[in-house]
Amino acid sequence: MKYRKRTASDFVFKEELGHGSYSTVYKAIDKHDLKRVYAIKVCSKAHIIREAKVKYVTIEKNTLNLLARENHPGIVKLYYTFHDADNLYFALDFAAGGELLSLLHKYRTFNEQLSRHFTIQLIDTVEYIHSKGVIHRDLKPENVLLDKEGRLMITDFGAATTVTKAELDGESRNDLNATNSTSSFVGTAEYVSPELLLYNKCTTSSDIWALGCMIYQFLEGCPPFRGSNELKTFEKIVELDYTWNPNKYATNVNGNSNKNINPMIIDTVRKVLVIDDNERITISDLKREPWFNGIDWNNKFDIWKGIFT
Ligand code: ATP
């Protein structure tokens, strides 16, 4: 069958799912296959040009296309892109479970089991992203969506950057100073790495830093470094000024509580939140942390099981 380019008229647009700085996302059904539900991101061409977002839209599209090739479950899949006179359209996997941040707000904190479930899926996905030469640069719970079974999908690659295989395999992963474009602040204050703040440097390890911030947030309910304004947040980051609340009353998904955070988790986060990115734990060492004992990282079925089924 000859491939026909999709257009907006191939879909029935349903409710709005949300909007971002340069797009609005709608739930949409494929008119030719009513069982296929997508999230279609609609970006107004005029708005993108006016707000100088062309670069971000282009990066997002190219990165999603690159990452979609291997069907990794942890990446929101881009199925079609098309445009008309007014808009650009991205037809994406519909994340029926919404944002991970909303789930976290609902439960206030995650218990150890749920934190481990999401952390394992994040590690597997971040490892995949890096293996393709991509640094996400804006990992945070808002950029993690959930399917209806509670499997996560990383989204929002508008701030991503790519590095060549040679750079990835280079002398040391820590010499990976992706591109000059990394020298400006991208990302979100609470998750930004100290090397970006101190040396305008962004490496694959900067994503691992953000991952460490998220693990902390799962258990404590807020990111480890948060000041009253961005500058104070940055000061806390470069001073590694964070503490665990020893008496935190955590309500887990079943409404039970666990007062004490497992020291193994605290130890894992300590190895991630290291100022010097040369000393920071690598993904492969992270996978060997005692908190993940019993996980067979090659058993994708086990890693990618849902939580709501
Ligand atoms: P910004 O672009 O400013 O960083 P954003 O990434 O939240 O913001 P969008 O990607 O346009 O912006 O997403 C807007 C909202 O739509 C998201 O916050 C999310 O709630 C929802 N959304 C985005 N993608 C999907 C998806 N694939 N499935 C379900 N909901 C989605």
GROMACS .gro file of C-alpha atoms and ligand atoms in nm:
model
  340
    1MET     CA    1   0.000   0.000   0.000
    2LYS     CA    2   0.134   0.341  -0.090
    3TYR     CA    3   0.226   0.550   0.213
    4ARG     CA    4  -0.001   0.848   0.251
    5LYS     CA    5   0.101   1.143   0.461
    6ARG     CA    6  -0.134   1.194   0.754
    7THR     CA    7  -0.324   1.518   0.803
    8ALA     CA    8  -0.527   1.658   1.092
    9SER     CA    9  -0.845   1.541   0.916
   10ASP     CA   10  -0.741   1.178   0.976
   11PHE     CA   11  -0.809   1.225   1.348
   12VAL     CA   12  -1.103   1.310   1.568
   13PHE     CA   13  -0.977   1.563   1.818
   14LYS     CA   14  -1.114   1.512   2.169
   15GLU     CA   15  -1.041   1.694   2.495
   16GLU     CA   16  -0.737   1.908   2.567
   17LEU     CA   17  -0.481   1.720   2.778
   18GLY     CA   18  -0.272   2.022   2.865
   19HIS     CA   19  -0.058   2.293   2.719
   20GLY     CA   20   0.303   2.400   2.732
   21SER     CA   21   0.497   2.710   2.640
   22TYR     CA   22   0.453   2.656   2.268
   23SER     CA   23   0.192   2.384   2.226
   24THR     CA   24  -0.145   2.245   2.321
   25VAL     CA   25  -0.193   1.870   2.349
   26TYR     CA   26  -0.522   1.696   2.263
   27LYS     CA   27  -0.642   1.342   2.294
   28ALA     CA   28  -0.724   1.221   1.940
   29ILE     CA   29  -0.867   0.909   1.780
   30ASP     CA   30  -0.752   0.770   1.447
   31LYS     CA   31  -1.056   0.787   1.213
   32HIS     CA   32  -0.932   0.481   1.024
   33ASP     CA   33  -0.878   0.271   1.334
   34LEU     CA   34  -1.101   0.385   1.619
   35LYS     CA   35  -0.906   0.176   1.872
   36ARG     CA   36  -0.593   0.387   1.818
   37VAL     CA   37  -0.573   0.677   2.060
   38TYR     CA   38  -0.299   0.939   2.037
   39ALA     CA   39  -0.193   1.254   2.215
   40ILE     CA   40  -0.154   1.513   1.940
   41LYS     CA   41   0.068   1.806   2.019
   42VAL     CA   42  -0.037   2.110   1.819
   43CYS     CA   43   0.214   2.391   1.781
   44SER     CA   44   0.102   2.716   1.624
   45LYS     CA   45   0.354   2.816   1.356
   46ALA     CA   46   0.299   3.187   1.423
   47HIS     CA   47   0.351   3.136   1.795
   48ILE     CA   48   0.668   2.930   1.748
   49ILE     CA   49   0.820   3.195   1.523
   50ARG     CA   50   0.709   3.486   1.743
   51GLU     CA   51   0.848   3.323   2.057
   52ALA     CA   52   1.168   3.199   1.884
   53LYS     CA   53   1.089   2.834   1.962
   54VAL     CA   54   1.174   2.690   1.620
   55LYS     CA   55   1.499   2.546   1.754
   56TYR     CA   56   1.322   2.361   2.039
   57VAL     CA   57   1.051   2.218   1.816
   58THR     CA   58   1.310   2.096   1.567
   59ILE     CA   59   1.525   1.938   1.838
   60GLU     CA   60   1.221   1.769   1.991
   61LYS     CA   61   1.109   1.622   1.659
   62ASN     CA   62   1.456   1.502   1.555
   63THR     CA   63   1.531   1.353   1.895
   64LEU     CA   64   1.198   1.173   1.920
   65ASN     CA   65   1.247   1.034   1.570
   66LEU     CA   66   1.591   0.910   1.663
   67LEU     CA   67   1.475   0.752   1.989
   68ALA     CA   68   1.158   0.599   1.842
   69ARG     CA   69   1.359   0.361   1.622
   70GLU     CA   70   1.404   0.092   1.884
   71ASN     CA   71   1.061   0.110   2.043
   72HIS     CA   72   1.197   0.152   2.393
   73PRO     CA   73   0.901   0.145   2.633
   74GLY     CA   74   1.034   0.438   2.837
   75ILE     CA   75   1.020   0.691   2.554
   76VAL     CA   76   0.698   0.856   2.444
   77LYS     CA   77   0.670   0.739   2.085
   78LEU     CA   78   0.630   0.980   1.797
   79TYR     CA   79   0.413   0.817   1.527
   80TYR     CA   80   0.342   1.094   1.278
   81THR     CA   81   0.432   1.456   1.214
   82PHE     CA   82   0.242   1.675   0.972
   83HIS     CA   83   0.153   2.037   0.927
   84ASP     CA   84  -0.102   2.267   0.769
   85ALA     CA   85  -0.103   2.639   0.705
   86ASP     CA   86  -0.131   2.727   1.075
   87ASN     CA   87   0.008   2.443   1.284
   88LEU     CA   88   0.263   2.167   1.327
   89TYR     CA   89   0.126   1.838   1.464
   90PHE     CA   90   0.306   1.561   1.656
   91ALA     CA   91   0.103   1.240   1.703
   92LEU     CA   92   0.242   1.077   2.018
   93ASP     CA   93   0.166   0.783   2.245
   94PHE     CA   94  -0.128   0.874   2.463
   95ALA     CA   95  -0.016   0.865   2.826
   96ALA     CA   96  -0.344   0.769   2.995
   97GLY     CA   97  -0.188   0.783   3.343
   98GLY     CA   98  -0.094   1.152   3.314
   99GLU     CA   99   0.215   1.308   3.464
  100LEU     CA  100   0.429   1.136   3.725
  101LEU     CA  101   0.431   1.466   3.917
  102SER     CA  102   0.051   1.456   3.950
  103LEU     CA  103   0.071   1.104   4.093
  104LEU     CA  104   0.337   1.221   4.337
  105HIS     CA  105   0.123   1.517   4.442
  106LYS     CA  106  -0.171   1.282   4.491
  107TYR     CA  107   0.022   1.053   4.727
  108ARG     CA  108   0.247   1.330   4.864
  109THR     CA  109   0.537   1.081   4.871
  110PHE     CA  110   0.591   0.738   4.721
  111ASN     CA  111   0.673   0.443   4.939
  112GLU     CA  112   0.996   0.251   4.882
  113GLN     CA  113   0.839  -0.003   4.650
  114LEU     CA  114   0.683   0.253   4.418
  115SER     CA  115   0.998   0.470   4.425
  116ARG     CA  116   1.202   0.166   4.325
  117HIS     CA  117   0.958   0.076   4.047
  118PHE     CA  118   0.990   0.422   3.887
  119THR     CA  119   1.363   0.451   3.952
  120ILE     CA  120   1.433   0.120   3.779
  121GLN     CA  121   1.233   0.224   3.472
  122LEU     CA  122   1.404   0.564   3.472
  123ILE     CA  123   1.751   0.407   3.488
  124ASP     CA  124   1.670   0.170   3.201
  125THR     CA  125   1.537   0.458   2.991
  126VAL     CA  126   1.813   0.707   3.067
  127GLU     CA  127   2.068   0.439   2.980
  128TYR     CA  128   1.891   0.388   2.647
  129ILE     CA  129   1.875   0.762   2.576
  130HIS     CA  130   2.247   0.800   2.646
  131SER     CA  131   2.333   0.496   2.434
  132LYS     CA  132   2.179   0.686   2.140
  133GLY     CA  133   2.399   0.986   2.210
  134VAL     CA  134   2.120   1.196   2.354
  135ILE     CA  135   2.137   1.400   2.676
  136HIS     CA  136   1.786   1.498   2.787
  137ARG     CA  137   1.892   1.799   2.998
  138ASP     CA  138   1.548   1.856   3.153
  139LEU     CA  139   1.464   1.540   3.344
  140LYS     CA  140   1.205   1.604   3.615
  141PRO     CA  141   0.875   1.445   3.722
  142GLU     CA  142   0.672   1.684   3.496
  143ASN     CA  143   0.853   1.538   3.197
  144VAL     CA  144   0.770   1.180   3.289
  145LEU     CA  145   0.429   1.053   3.178
  146LEU     CA  146   0.253   0.730   3.271
  147ASP     CA  147   0.059   0.480   3.065
  148LYS     CA  148  -0.260   0.330   3.202
  149GLU     CA  149  -0.069   0.054   3.382
  150GLY     CA  150   0.175   0.291   3.550
  151ARG     CA  151   0.473   0.237   3.320
  152LEU     CA  152   0.662   0.554   3.268
  153MET     CA  153   0.749   0.736   2.945
  154ILE     CA  154   0.999   1.019   2.928
  155THR     CA  155   0.885   1.313   2.720
  156ASP     CA  156   0.975   1.674   2.636
  157PHE     CA  157   1.299   1.649   2.444
  158GLY     CA  158   1.295   2.019   2.348
  159ALA     CA  159   1.605   2.090   2.560
  160ALA     CA  160   1.794   1.776   2.453
  161THR     CA  161   2.131   1.774   2.285
  162THR     CA  162   2.309   1.502   2.094
  163VAL     CA  163   2.667   1.388   2.106
  164THR     CA  164   2.851   1.173   1.856
  165LYS     CA  165   2.927   0.808   1.918
  166ALA     CA  166   3.296   0.900   1.923
  167GLU     CA  167   3.233   1.152   2.199
  168LEU     CA  168   3.025   0.898   2.389
  169ASP     CA  169   3.292   0.630   2.361
  170GLY     CA  170   3.564   0.890   2.415
  171GLU     CA  171   3.843   0.896   2.669
  172SER     CA  172   3.613   0.948   2.962
  173ARG     CA  173   3.244   1.001   2.980
  174ASN     CA  174   3.317   1.305   3.191
  175ASP     CA  175   3.503   1.481   2.916
  176LEU     CA  176   3.181   1.481   2.730
  177ASN     CA  177   3.112   1.845   2.696
  178ALA     CA  178   2.828   1.798   2.455
  179THR     CA  179   2.822   2.109   2.240
  180ASN     CA  180   2.866   2.480   2.275
  181SER     CA  181   2.494   2.515   2.296
  182THR     CA  182   2.514   2.362   2.642
  183SER     CA  183   2.676   2.671   2.777
  184SER     CA  184   2.350   2.848   2.842
  185PHE     CA  185   2.114   2.750   3.121
  186VAL     CA  186   1.858   2.499   3.005
  187GLY     CA  187   1.640   2.285   3.220
  188THR     CA  188   1.469   2.356   3.547
  189ALA     CA  189   1.641   2.520   3.843
  190GLU     CA  190   1.582   2.243   4.099
  191TYR     CA  191   1.725   1.967   3.880
  192VAL     CA  192   2.012   2.152   3.716
  193SER     CA  193   2.355   2.001   3.774
  194PRO     CA  194   2.642   2.174   3.955
  195GLU     CA  195   2.871   2.136   3.649
  196LEU     CA  196   2.628   2.338   3.441
  197LEU     CA  197   2.613   2.610   3.707
  198LEU     CA  198   2.986   2.612   3.775
  199TYR     CA  199   3.145   2.535   3.437
  200ASN     CA  200   2.868   2.567   3.175
  201LYS     CA  201   2.924   2.199   3.112
  202CYS     CA  202   2.660   1.939   3.042
  203THR     CA  203   2.733   1.567   3.023
  204THR     CA  204   2.538   1.245   3.036
  205SER     CA  205   2.619   1.258   3.406
  206SER     CA  206   2.407   1.574   3.435
  207ASP     CA  207   2.101   1.358   3.357
  208ILE     CA  208   2.213   1.118   3.632
  209TRP     CA  209   2.222   1.413   3.875
  210ALA     CA  210   1.861   1.496   3.782
  211LEU     CA  211   1.772   1.130   3.833
  212GLY     CA  212   1.917   1.151   4.186
  213CYS     CA  213   1.704   1.459   4.255
  214MET     CA  214   1.397   1.265   4.141
  215ILE     CA  215   1.471   0.963   4.363
  216TYR     CA  216   1.496   1.198   4.661
  217GLN     CA  217   1.172   1.369   4.556
  218PHE     CA  218   0.986   1.036   4.531
  219LEU     CA  219   1.058   0.968   4.898
  220GLU     CA  220   1.053   1.318   5.044
  221GLY     CA  221   0.784   1.475   4.825
  222CYS     CA  222   0.995   1.773   4.712
  223PRO     CA  223   1.327   1.805   4.529
  224PRO     CA  224   1.644   1.809   4.744
  225PHE     CA  225   1.750   2.161   4.647
  226ARG     CA  226   1.483   2.428   4.662
  227GLY     CA  227   1.543   2.786   4.765
  228SER     CA  228   1.303   3.080   4.784
  229ASN     CA  229   1.421   3.188   4.437
  230GLU     CA  230   1.631   3.043   4.153
  231LEU     CA  231   1.953   3.198   4.279
  232LYS     CA  232   1.908   3.048   4.626
  233THR     CA  233   1.829   2.712   4.466
  234PHE     CA  234   2.153   2.734   4.266
  235GLU     CA  235   2.348   2.819   4.583
  236LYS     CA  236   2.207   2.513   4.754
  237ILE     CA  237   2.302   2.295   4.458
  238VAL     CA  238   2.667   2.402   4.440
  239GLU     CA  239   2.697   2.372   4.819
  240LEU     CA  240   2.531   2.030   4.814
  241ASP     CA  241   2.297   2.166   5.077
  242TYR     CA  242   2.031   1.900   5.122
  243THR     CA  243   1.914   1.683   5.410
  244TRP     CA  244   1.682   1.390   5.455
  245ASN     CA  245   1.396   1.442   5.693
  246PRO     CA  246   1.447   1.155   5.938
  247ASN     CA  247   1.091   1.160   6.070
  248LYS     CA  248   0.915   1.200   5.743
  249TYR     CA  249   0.573   1.046   5.756
  250ALA     CA  250   0.532   0.891   5.415
  251THR     CA  251   0.196   0.769   5.299
  252ASN     CA  252   0.230   0.502   5.041
  253VAL     CA  253   0.010   0.400   4.754
  254ASN     CA  254  -0.197   0.172   4.977
  255GLY     CA  255  -0.247   0.434   5.243
  256ASN     CA  256   0.005   0.264   5.474
  257SER     CA  257   0.294   0.455   5.617
  258ASN     CA  258   0.667   0.413   5.647
  259LYS     CA  259   0.847   0.654   5.873
  260ASN     CA  260   1.203   0.562   5.799
  261ILE     CA  261   1.369   0.584   5.465
  262ASN     CA  262   1.578   0.278   5.384
  263PRO     CA  263   1.949   0.364   5.439
  264MET     CA  264   2.027   0.186   5.111
  265ILE     CA  265   1.830   0.452   4.924
  266ILE     CA  266   2.001   0.733   5.112
  267ASP     CA  267   2.335   0.578   5.021
  268THR     CA  268   2.242   0.546   4.655
  269VAL     CA  269   2.130   0.909   4.636
  270ARG     CA  270   2.451   1.016   4.815
  271LYS     CA  271   2.653   0.853   4.533
  272VAL     CA  272   2.446   1.031   4.269
  273LEU     CA  273   2.438   1.377   4.424
  274VAL     CA  274   2.812   1.433   4.399
  275ILE     CA  275   2.931   1.780   4.295
  276ASP     CA  276   3.220   1.659   4.080
  277ASP     CA  277   3.068   1.483   3.781
  278ASN     CA  278   3.394   1.283   3.746
  279GLU     CA  279   3.324   1.129   4.085
  280ARG     CA  280   2.950   1.085   4.035
  281ILE     CA  281   2.818   0.732   3.997
  282THR     CA  282   2.775   0.603   3.642
  283ILE     CA  283   2.459   0.435   3.519
  284SER     CA  284   2.627   0.094   3.514
  285ASP     CA  285   2.746   0.131   3.876
  286LEU     CA  286   2.406   0.266   3.975
  287LYS     CA  287   2.247  -0.054   3.847
  288ARG     CA  288   2.472  -0.250   4.084
  289GLU     CA  289   2.364  -0.055   4.394
  290PRO     CA  290   2.230  -0.279   4.675
  291TRP     CA  291   1.889  -0.106   4.653
  292PHE     CA  292   1.844  -0.283   4.320
  293ASN     CA  293   1.954  -0.627   4.441
  294GLY     CA  294   1.748  -0.896   4.277
  295ILE     CA  295   1.680  -0.693   3.962
  296ASP     CA  296   1.780  -0.866   3.643
  297TRP     CA  297   1.848  -0.565   3.421
  298ASN     CA  298   1.836  -0.786   3.113
  299ASN     CA  299   1.485  -0.899   3.195
  300LYS     CA  300   1.293  -0.617   3.030
  301PHE     CA  301   0.963  -0.789   3.104
  302ASP     CA  302   1.032  -0.761   3.477
  303ILE     CA  303   1.156  -0.402   3.461
  304TRP     CA  304   0.864  -0.288   3.250
  305LYS     CA  305   0.578  -0.447   3.439
  306GLY     CA  306   0.294  -0.215   3.536
  307ILE     CA  307   0.182  -0.121   3.884
  308PHE     CA  308  -0.191  -0.075   3.840
  309THR     CA  309  -0.266  -0.419   3.696
  310ATP     P1  310   0.686   2.308   2.802
  310ATP     O1  311   0.683   2.281   2.656
  310ATP     O2  312   0.655   2.449   2.834
  310ATP     O3  313   0.806   2.253   2.872
  310ATP     P2  314   0.515   2.084   2.850
  310ATP     O4  315   0.627   1.996   2.815
  310ATP     O5  316   0.431   2.047   2.968
  310ATP     O6  317   0.562   2.234   2.869
  310ATP     P3  318   0.360   1.992   2.628
  310ATP     O7  319   0.457   1.890   2.582
  310ATP     O8  320   0.290   2.075   2.525
  310ATP     O9  321   0.423   2.098   2.724
  310ATP    O10  322   0.252   1.920   2.715
  310ATP     C1  323   0.145   1.990   2.775
  310ATP     C2  324   0.070   1.897   2.870
  310ATP    O11  325  -0.001   1.800   2.792
  310ATP     C3  326   0.161   1.818   2.961
  310ATP    O12  327   0.185   1.887   3.079
  310ATP     C4  328   0.085   1.688   2.981
  310ATP    O13  329   0.000   1.701   3.092
  310ATP     C5  330   0.003   1.675   2.855
  310ATP     N1  331   0.065   1.578   2.764
  310ATP     C6  332   0.175   1.600   2.689
  310ATP     N2  333   0.206   1.492   2.618
  310ATP     C7  334   0.114   1.398   2.649
  310ATP     C8  335   0.094   1.262   2.610
  310ATP     N3  336   0.176   1.202   2.523
  310ATP     N4  337  -0.011   1.196   2.664
  310ATP     C9  338  -0.093   1.256   2.754
  310ATP     N5  339  -0.078   1.382   2.794
  310ATP    C10  340   0.023   1.454   2.743
   0.00000   0.00000   0.00000
